[in-house]
Tab-separated table of C-alpha atoms in Angstrom:
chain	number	residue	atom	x	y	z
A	20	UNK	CA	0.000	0.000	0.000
A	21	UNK	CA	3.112	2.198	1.061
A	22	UNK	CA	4.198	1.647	-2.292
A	23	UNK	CA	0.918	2.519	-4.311
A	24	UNK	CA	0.966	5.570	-2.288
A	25	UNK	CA	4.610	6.800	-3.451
A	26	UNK	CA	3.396	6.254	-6.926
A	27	UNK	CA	0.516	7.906	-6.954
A	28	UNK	CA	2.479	10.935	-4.902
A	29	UNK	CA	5.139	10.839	-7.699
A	30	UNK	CA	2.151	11.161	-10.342
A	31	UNK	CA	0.697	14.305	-8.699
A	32	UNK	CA	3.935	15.966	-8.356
A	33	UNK	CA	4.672	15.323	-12.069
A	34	UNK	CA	1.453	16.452	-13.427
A	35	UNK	CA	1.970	19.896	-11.187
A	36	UNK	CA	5.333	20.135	-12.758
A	37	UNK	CA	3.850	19.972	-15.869
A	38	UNK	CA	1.256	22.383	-15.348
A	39	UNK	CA	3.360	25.163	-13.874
A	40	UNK	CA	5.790	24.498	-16.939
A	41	UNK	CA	2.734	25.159	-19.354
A	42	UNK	CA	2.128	28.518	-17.239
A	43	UNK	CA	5.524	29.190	-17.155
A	44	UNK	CA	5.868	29.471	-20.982
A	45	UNK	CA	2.205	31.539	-21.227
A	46	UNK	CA	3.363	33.789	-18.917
A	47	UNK	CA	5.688	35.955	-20.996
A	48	UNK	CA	4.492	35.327	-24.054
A	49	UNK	CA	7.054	37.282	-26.347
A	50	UNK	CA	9.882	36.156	-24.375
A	51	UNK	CA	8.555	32.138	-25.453
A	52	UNK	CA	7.878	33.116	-29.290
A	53	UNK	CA	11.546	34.506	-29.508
A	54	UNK	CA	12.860	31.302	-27.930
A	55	UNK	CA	10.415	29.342	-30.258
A	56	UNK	CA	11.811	31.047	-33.167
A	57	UNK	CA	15.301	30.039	-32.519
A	58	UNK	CA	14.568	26.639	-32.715
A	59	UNK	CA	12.690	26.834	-35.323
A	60	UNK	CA	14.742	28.479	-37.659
A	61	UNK	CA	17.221	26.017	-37.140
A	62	UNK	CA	14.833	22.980	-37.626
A	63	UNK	CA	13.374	24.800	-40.618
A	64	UNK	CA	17.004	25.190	-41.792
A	65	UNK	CA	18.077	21.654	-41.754
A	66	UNK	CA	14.829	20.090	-43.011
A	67	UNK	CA	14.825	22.610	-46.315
A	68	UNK	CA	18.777	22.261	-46.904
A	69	UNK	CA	18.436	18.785	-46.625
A	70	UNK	CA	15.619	17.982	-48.344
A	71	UNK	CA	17.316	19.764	-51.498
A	72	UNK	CA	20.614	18.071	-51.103
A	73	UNK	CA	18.437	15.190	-50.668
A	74	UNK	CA	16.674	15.558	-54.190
A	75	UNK	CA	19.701	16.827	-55.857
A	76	UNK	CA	21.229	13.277	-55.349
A	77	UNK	CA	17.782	11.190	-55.852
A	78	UNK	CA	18.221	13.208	-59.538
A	79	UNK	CA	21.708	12.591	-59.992
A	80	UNK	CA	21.356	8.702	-59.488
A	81	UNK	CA	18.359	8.484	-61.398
A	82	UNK	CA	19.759	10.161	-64.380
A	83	UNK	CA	22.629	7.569	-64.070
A	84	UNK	CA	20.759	4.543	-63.814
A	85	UNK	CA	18.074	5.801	-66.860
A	86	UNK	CA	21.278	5.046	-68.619
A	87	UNK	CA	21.343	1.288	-67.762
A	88	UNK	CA	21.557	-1.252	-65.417
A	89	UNK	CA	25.031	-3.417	-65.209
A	90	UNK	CA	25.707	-1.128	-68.378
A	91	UNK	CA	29.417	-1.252	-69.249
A	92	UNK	CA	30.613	1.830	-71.828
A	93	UNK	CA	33.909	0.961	-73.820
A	94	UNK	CA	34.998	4.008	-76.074
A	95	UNK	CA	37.778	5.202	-78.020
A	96	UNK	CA	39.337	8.739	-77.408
A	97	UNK	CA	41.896	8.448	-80.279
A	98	UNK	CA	41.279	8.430	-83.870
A	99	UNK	CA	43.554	5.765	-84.319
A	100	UNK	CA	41.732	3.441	-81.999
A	101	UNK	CA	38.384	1.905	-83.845
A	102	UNK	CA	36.554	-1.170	-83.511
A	103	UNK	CA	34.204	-2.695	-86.144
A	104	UNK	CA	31.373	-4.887	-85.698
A	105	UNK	CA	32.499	-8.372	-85.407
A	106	UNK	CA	34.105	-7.398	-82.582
A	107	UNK	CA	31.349	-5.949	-80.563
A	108	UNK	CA	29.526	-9.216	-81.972
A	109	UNK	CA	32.377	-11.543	-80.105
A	110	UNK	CA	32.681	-9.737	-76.930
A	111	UNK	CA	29.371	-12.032	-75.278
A	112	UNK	CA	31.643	-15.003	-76.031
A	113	UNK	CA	34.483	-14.083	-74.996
A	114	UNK	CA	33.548	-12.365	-72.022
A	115	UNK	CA	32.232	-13.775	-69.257
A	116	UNK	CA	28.557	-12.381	-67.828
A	117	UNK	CA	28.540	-10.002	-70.779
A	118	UNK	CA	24.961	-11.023	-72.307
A	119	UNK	CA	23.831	-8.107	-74.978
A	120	UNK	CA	26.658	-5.884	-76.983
A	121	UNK	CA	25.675	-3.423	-79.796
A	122	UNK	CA	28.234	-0.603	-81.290
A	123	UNK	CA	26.919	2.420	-81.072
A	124	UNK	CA	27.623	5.430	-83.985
A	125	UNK	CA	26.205	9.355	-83.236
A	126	UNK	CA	25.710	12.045	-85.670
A	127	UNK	CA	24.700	15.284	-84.778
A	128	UNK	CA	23.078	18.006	-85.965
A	129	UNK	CA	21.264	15.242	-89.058
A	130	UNK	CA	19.028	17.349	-91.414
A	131	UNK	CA	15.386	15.953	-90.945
A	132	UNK	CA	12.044	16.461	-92.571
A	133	UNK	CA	8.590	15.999	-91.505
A	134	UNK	CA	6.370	16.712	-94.389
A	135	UNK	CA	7.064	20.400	-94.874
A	136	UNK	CA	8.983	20.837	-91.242
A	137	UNK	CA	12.626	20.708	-91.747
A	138	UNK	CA	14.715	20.346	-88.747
A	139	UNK	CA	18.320	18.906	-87.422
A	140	UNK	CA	18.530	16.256	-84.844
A	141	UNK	CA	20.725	14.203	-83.161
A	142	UNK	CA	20.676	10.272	-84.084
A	143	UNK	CA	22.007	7.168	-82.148
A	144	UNK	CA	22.617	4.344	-84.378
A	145	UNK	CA	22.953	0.934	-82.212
A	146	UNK	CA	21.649	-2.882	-82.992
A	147	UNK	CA	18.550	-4.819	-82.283
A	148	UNK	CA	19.651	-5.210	-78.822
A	149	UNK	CA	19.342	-1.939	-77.578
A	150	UNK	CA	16.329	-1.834	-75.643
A	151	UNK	CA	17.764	-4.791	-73.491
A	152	UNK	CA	20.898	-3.123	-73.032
A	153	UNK	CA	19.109	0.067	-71.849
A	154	UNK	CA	16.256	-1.460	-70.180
A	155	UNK	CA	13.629	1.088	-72.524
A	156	UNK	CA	10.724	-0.458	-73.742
A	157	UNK	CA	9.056	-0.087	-76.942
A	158	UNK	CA	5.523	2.152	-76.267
A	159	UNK	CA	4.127	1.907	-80.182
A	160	UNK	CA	4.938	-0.201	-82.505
A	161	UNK	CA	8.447	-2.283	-82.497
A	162	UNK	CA	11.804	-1.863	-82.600
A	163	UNK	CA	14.160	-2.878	-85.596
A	164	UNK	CA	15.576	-6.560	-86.077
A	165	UNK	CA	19.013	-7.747	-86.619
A	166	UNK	CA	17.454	-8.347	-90.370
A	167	UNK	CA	17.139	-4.549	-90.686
A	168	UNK	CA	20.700	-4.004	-89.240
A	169	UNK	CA	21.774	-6.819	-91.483
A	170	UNK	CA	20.694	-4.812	-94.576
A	171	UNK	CA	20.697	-1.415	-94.005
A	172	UNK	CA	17.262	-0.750	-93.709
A	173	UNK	CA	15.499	2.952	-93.762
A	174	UNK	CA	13.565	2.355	-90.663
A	175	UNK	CA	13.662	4.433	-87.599
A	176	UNK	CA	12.134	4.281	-83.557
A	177	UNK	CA	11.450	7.709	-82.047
A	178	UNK	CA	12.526	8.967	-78.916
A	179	UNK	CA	9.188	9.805	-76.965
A	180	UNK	CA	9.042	14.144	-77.314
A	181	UNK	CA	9.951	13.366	-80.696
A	182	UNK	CA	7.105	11.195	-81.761
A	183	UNK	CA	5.060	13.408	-79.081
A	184	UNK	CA	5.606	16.180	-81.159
A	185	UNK	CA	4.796	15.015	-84.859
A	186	UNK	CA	1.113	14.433	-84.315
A	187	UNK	CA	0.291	16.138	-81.318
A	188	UNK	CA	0.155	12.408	-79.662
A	189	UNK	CA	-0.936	10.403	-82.043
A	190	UNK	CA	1.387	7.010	-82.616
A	191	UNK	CA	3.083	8.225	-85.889
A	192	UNK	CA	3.935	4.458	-86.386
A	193	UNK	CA	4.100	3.314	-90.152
A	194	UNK	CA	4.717	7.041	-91.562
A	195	UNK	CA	7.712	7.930	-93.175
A	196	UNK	CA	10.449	10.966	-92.014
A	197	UNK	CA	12.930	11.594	-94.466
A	198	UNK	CA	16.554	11.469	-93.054
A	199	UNK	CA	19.589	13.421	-94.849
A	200	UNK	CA	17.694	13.126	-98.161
A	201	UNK	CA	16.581	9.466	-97.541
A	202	UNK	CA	12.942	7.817	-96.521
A	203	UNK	CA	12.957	6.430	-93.122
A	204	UNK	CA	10.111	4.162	-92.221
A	205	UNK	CA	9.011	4.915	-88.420
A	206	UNK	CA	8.522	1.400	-86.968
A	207	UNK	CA	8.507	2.251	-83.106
A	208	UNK	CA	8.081	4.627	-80.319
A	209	UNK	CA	10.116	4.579	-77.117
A	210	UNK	CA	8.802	5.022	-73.770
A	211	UNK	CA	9.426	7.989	-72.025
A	212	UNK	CA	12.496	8.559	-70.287
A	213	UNK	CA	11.676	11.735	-67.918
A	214	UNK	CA	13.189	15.262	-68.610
A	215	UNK	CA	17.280	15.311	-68.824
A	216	UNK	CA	17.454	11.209	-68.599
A	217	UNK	CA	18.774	8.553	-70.728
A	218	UNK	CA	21.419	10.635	-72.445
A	219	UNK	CA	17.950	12.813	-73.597
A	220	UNK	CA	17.250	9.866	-75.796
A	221	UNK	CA	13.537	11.088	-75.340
A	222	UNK	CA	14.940	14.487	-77.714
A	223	UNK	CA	16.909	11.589	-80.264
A	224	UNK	CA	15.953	9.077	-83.397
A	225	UNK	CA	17.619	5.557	-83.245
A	226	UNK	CA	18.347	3.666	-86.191
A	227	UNK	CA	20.423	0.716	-87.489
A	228	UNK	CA	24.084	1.276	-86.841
A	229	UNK	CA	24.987	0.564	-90.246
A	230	UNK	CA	22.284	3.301	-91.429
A	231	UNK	CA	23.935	5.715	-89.073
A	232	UNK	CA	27.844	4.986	-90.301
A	233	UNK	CA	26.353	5.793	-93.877
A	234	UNK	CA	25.208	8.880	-92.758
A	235	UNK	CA	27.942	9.434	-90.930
A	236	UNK	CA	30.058	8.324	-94.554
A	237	UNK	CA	32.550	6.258	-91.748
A	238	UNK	CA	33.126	2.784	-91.108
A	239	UNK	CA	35.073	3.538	-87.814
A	240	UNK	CA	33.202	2.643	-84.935
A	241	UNK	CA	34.282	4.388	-81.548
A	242	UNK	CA	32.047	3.094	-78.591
A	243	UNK	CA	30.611	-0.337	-77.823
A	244	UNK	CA	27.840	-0.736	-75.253
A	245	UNK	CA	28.188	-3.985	-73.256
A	246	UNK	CA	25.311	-5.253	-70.863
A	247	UNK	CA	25.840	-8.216	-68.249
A	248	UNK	CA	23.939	-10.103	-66.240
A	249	UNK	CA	24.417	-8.629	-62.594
A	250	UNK	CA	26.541	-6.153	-60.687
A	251	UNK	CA	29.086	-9.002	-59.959
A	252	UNK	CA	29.017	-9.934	-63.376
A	253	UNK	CA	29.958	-6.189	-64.443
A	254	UNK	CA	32.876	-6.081	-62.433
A	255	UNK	CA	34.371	-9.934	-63.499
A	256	UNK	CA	33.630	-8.674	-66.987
A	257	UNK	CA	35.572	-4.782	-66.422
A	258	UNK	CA	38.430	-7.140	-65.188
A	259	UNK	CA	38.322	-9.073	-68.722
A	260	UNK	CA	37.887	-6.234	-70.918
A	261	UNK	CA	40.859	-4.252	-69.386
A	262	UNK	CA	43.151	-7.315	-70.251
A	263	UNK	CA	41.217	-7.413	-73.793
A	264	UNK	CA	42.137	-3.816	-74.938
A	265	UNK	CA	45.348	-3.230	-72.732
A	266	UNK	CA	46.841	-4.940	-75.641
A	267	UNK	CA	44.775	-3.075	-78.459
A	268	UNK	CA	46.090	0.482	-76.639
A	269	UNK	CA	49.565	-0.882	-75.854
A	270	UNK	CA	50.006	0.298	-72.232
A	271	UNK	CA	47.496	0.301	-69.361
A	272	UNK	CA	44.034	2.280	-70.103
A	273	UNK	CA	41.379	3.817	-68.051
A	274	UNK	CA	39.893	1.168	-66.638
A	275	UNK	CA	38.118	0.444	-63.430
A	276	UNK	CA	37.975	-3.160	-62.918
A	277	UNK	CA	36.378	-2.802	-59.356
A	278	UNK	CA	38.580	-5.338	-57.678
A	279	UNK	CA	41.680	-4.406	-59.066
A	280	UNK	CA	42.709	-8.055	-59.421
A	281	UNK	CA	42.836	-10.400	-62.618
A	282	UNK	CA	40.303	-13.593	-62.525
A	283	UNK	CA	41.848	-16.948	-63.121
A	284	UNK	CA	40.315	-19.011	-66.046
A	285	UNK	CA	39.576	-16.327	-68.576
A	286	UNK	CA	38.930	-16.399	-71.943
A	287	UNK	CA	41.822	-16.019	-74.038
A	288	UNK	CA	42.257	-12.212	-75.379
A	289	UNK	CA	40.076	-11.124	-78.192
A	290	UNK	CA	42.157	-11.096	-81.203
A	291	UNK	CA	42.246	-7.459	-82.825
A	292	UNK	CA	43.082	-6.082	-86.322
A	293	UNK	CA	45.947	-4.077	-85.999
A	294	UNK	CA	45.180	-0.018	-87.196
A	295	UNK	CA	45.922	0.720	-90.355
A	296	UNK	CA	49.000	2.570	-91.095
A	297	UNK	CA	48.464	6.733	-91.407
A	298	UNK	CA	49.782	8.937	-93.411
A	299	UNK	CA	52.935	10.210	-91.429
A	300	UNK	CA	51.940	13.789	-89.817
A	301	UNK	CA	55.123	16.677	-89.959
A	302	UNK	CA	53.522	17.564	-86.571
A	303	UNK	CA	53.788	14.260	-85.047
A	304	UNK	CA	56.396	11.415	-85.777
A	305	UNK	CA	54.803	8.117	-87.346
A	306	UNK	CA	51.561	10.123	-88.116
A	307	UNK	CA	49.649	8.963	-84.990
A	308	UNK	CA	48.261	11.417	-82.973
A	309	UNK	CA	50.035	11.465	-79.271
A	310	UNK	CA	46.288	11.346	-76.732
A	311	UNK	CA	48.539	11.241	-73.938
A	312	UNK	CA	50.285	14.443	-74.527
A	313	UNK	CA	46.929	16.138	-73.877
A	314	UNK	CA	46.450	14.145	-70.892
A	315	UNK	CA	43.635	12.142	-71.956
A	316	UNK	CA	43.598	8.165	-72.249
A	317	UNK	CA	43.029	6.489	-76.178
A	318	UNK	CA	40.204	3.865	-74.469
A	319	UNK	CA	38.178	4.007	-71.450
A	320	UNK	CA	36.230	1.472	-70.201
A	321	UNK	CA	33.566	2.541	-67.739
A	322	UNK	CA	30.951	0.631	-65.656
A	323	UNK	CA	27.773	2.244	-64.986
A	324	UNK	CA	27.029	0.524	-62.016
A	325	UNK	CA	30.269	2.738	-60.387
A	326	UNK	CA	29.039	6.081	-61.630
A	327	UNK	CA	25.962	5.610	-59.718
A	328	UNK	CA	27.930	4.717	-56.534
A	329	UNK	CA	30.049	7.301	-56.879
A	330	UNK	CA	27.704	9.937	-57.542
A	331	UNK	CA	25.424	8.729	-54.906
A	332	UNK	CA	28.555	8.795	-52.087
A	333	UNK	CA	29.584	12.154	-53.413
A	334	UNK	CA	25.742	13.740	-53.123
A	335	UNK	CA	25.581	12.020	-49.620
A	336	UNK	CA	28.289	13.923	-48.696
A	337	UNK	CA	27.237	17.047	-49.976
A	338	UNK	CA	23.939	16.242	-48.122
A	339	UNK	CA	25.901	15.935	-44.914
A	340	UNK	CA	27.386	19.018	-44.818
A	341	UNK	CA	24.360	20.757	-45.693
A	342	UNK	CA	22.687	19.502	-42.759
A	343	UNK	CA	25.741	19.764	-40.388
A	344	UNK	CA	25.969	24.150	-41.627
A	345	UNK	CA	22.330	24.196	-41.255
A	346	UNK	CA	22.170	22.583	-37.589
A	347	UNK	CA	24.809	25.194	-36.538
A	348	UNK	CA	21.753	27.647	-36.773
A	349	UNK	CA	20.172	25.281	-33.705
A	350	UNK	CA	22.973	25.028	-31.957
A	351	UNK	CA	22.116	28.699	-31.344
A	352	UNK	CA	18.585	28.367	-30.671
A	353	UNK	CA	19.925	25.889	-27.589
A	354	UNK	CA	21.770	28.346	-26.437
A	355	UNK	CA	18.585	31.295	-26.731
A	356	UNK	CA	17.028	28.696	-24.998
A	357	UNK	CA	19.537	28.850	-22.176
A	358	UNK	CA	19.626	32.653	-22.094
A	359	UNK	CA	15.868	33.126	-21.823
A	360	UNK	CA	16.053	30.407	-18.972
A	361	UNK	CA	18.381	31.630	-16.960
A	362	UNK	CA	16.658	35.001	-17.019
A	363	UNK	CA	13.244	33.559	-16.262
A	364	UNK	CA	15.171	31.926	-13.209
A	365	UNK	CA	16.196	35.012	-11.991
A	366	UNK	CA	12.851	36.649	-12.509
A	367	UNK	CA	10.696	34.059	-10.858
A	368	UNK	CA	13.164	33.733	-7.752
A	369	UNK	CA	9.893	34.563	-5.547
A	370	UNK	CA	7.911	31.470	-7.209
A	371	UNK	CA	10.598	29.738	-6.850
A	372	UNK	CA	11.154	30.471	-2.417
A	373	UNK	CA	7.632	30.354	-2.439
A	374	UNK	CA	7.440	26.631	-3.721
A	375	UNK	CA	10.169	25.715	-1.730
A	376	UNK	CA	8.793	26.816	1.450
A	377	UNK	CA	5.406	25.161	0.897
A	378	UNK	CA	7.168	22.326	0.715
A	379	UNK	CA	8.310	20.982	-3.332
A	380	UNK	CA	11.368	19.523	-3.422
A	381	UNK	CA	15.160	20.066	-5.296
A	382	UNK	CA	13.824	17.520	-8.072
A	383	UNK	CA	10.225	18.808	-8.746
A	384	UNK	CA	11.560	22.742	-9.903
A	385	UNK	CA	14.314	20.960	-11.995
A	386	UNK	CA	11.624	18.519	-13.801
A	387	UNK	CA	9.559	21.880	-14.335
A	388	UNK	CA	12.036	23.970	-15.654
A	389	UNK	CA	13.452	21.135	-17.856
A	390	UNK	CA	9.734	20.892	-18.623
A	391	UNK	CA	9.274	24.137	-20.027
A	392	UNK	CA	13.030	24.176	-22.356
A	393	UNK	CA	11.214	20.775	-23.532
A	394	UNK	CA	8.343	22.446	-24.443
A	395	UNK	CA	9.558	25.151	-25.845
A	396	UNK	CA	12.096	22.693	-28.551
A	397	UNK	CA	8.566	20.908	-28.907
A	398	UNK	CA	6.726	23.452	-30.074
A	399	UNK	CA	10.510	25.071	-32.002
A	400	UNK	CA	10.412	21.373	-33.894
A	401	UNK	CA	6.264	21.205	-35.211
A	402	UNK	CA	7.203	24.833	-36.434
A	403	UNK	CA	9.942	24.261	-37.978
A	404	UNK	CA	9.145	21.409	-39.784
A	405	UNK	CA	6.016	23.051	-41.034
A	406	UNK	CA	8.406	25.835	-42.227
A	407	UNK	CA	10.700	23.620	-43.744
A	408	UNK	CA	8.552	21.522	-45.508
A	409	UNK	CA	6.829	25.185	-47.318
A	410	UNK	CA	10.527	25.556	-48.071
A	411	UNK	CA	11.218	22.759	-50.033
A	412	UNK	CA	7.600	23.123	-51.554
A	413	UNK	CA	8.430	26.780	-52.964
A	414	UNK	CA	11.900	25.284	-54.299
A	415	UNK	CA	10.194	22.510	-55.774
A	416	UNK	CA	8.089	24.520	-57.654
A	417	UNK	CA	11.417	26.819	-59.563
A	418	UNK	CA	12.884	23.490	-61.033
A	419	UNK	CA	15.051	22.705	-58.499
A	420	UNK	CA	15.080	19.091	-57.025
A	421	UNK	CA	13.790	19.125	-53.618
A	422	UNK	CA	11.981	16.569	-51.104
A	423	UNK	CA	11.018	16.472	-47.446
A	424	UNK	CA	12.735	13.428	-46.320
A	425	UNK	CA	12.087	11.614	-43.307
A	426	UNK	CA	16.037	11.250	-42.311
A	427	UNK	CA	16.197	15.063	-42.333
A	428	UNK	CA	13.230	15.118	-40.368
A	429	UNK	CA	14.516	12.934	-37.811
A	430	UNK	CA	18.100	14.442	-37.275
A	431	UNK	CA	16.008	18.192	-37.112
A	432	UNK	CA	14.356	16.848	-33.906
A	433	UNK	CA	17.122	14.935	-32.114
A	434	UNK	CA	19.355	17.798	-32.206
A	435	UNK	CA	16.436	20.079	-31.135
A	436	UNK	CA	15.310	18.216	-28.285
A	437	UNK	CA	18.716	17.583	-27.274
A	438	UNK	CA	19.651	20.707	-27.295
A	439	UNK	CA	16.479	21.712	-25.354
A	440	UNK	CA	17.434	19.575	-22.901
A	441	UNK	CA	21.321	20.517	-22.960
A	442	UNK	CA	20.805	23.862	-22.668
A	443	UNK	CA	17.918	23.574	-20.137
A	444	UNK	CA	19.868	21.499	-17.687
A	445	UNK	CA	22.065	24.336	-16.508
A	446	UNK	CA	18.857	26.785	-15.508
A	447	UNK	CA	16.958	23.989	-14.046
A	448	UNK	CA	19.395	23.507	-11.777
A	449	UNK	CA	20.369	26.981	-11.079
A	450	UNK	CA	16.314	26.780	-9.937
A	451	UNK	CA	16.876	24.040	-7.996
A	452	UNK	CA	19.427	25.039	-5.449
A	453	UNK	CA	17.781	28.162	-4.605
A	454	UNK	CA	17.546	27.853	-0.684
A	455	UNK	CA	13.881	28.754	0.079
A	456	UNK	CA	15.412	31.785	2.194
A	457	UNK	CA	17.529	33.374	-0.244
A	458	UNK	CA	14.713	33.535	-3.068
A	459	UNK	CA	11.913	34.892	-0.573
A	460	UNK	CA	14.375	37.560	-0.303
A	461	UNK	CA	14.931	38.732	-3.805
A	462	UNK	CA	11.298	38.331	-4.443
């Protein structure tokens, strides 16, 4: 019973705690809203900064992996550095996990008519494979076969804003566009990519890569898109490649095998035509242009995969710091919050003797005046978030990337409330150790 009773004391003196901690903060109302500010500036700081370091990564990543999944990008830097077909054809049996392969040829600026709309466009010419390789789906109509690769065919698939645009959203499927003089059947549409994704393939025309070297009036082919299995897969198969082409560029390339360590039981290296012989240059000996004097490497071989890790590391980072400036902001509301409460203990010294002498102890006038600072970083937290969130909002709307994320969210609080607490400790106890005498007299 003894027991029950101390409980149920212990209750009571809580809930009185409480309640003079609620009057506390409505009793000087201006001095709580500047304390409330503090805090909430702070929390409205680090939930806006981080929300838009946040979205500025979540758009950076996504922008890397429209490109591809397990993607792997080998391309030449060098003139004198080409590949041809049959290669790109081999590499799936000669390198392990490498499933899909296509060379891929650009040409820019490719006069185009629509009827009576001229216009100039930019065209990727790759294999029947792409769409694997890429992981885009077809949204009207079909992509090209290896039979239309095979023979040159005048057909083309339409990046989505470009078929989007031709009849006002109508599937232009089956009509014909005439490229650099030539009719193109249009045999496909492309799903939509989103707004500065997939290399803007949704702005682009693809066509058969030997279509696109005719245009182009070359045979050289300068970048080969590989596509394996899985993320394992990628890196056995970066390993592979670099030991493939170190002896096509003569010396060591830019390559980033993951690992950094050669696989036992690979496939024997990919035999390679040797270039043909240039013209010798009076500029440079031998006729071959020197890459390396300009700093740059003749092949690189680049995983996709490792661009989005990277990027997503570096944007984390970036995210971090954002937050860690922005909480500096409540570091000072903690200390406001120590300020105001060590003035509203000097100012309520009579309360304070008053309580004592009828009889509340050392630990009920720290619990309320910890009660109030916790409080106050309550109240500093809902606003801030609310202010915060509007933030991001408002940002969202001019273009920029921008989300409320939870993580933010949750760091805002924790440092508020701690610092609540932190800086309320000091004041609270300052209270407590008033001796009943002493603050009857300064009341």
């Amino acid at each position: 019973m003894q027991s029950k009773g101390n409980i149920s004391s212990l209750l009571i003196r809580l809930k009185f705690s409480a309640m003079m901690a609620l009057d506390g903060i409505g009793s000087n109302l201006l001095r709580t809203f500047l304390t409330v500010l503090g805090i909430s500036i702070g929390v409205a700081a680090v939930v806006s900064l981080m929300g838009i370091g946040e979205g500025a990564r979540k758009s950076i990543v996504s922008q890397f992996e429209s490109l591809g999944e397990n993607v792997i990008v080998i391309k030449s830097n060098a003139e004198n550095i080409t590949f041809d077909a049959k290669e790109a054809e081999e590499i799936p049996s000669r390198v392990t996990g490498i499933q899909y392969t296509t060379p891929v040829v650009y040409t820019q600026d490719t006069p185009i008519r629509w009827r009576r709309d001229e216009s100039k466009m930019n065209i990727v010419g790759v294999n029947e494979q792409y769409p694997q390789i890429k992981d885009h789906k077809v949204l009207s109509g079909n992509f090209f076969t290896s039979l239309h690769v095979k023979q040159r065919s005048p057909v083309v698939v339409l990046g989505y804003n470009v078929a989007n645009n031709l009849l006002n959203g109508r599937s232009p499927v089956g009509q014909t566009l005439k490229i650099d003089g030539i009719n193109y059947r249009i045999v496909g549409v492309l799903a939509e990519k989103g707004k500065d994704k997939g290399d803007g393939i949704d702005d682009k025309i693809v066509i058969p890569y030997t279509s696109a070297l005719k245009i182009a009036n070359t045979k050289d082919i300068l970048e080969i898109w590989a596509k394996s299995n899985s993320s394992d897969d990628a890196e056995l198969a970066m390993v592979q490649l670099g030991r493939i082409y170190q002896r096509k560029v003569g010396i060591g390339s830019n390559i980033r095998p993951g690992n950094g360590q050669e696989e036992e039981g690979m496939e024997p290296d990919m035999p390679m035509e040797e270039p043909m012989p240039e013209e010798p240059s009076p500029e440079v000996p031998g006729g071959k242009e020197n890459v390396f004097e300009k700093g740059e490497e003749p092949l690189t071989i680049t995983s996709l995969n490792n661009l989005v890790k990277e990027a997503d590391q570096a944007n984390r980072i970036m995210t971090v710091l954002l937050g860690g400036i922005a909480a500096v902001s409540l570091l000072v509301g903690g200390i406001g919050i120590m300020n105001i409460m060590l003035v509203a203990v000097t100012e309520r010294t009579g309360e304070i003797g008053v309580r004592r002498a009828l009889g509340a102890k050392k630990e009920d006038l720290l619990i309320q005046f910890l009660l109030e600072a916790v409080y106050v970083s309550i109240i500093g937290c809902v606003v801030g978030i609310i202010l915060g969130a509007w933030a991001v909002t408002i940002v969202s709307k001019y273009g920029l990337s921008a989300i409320v994320s939870f993580e933010s969210i949750r760091i805002a609080v924790f440092v508020a409330l701690s610092s609540g607490l932190l800086f309320g400790v000091y004041p609270a106890i300052n209270a407590s150790n008033l001796p009943p005498v002493e603050a009857l007299k300064r009341q």
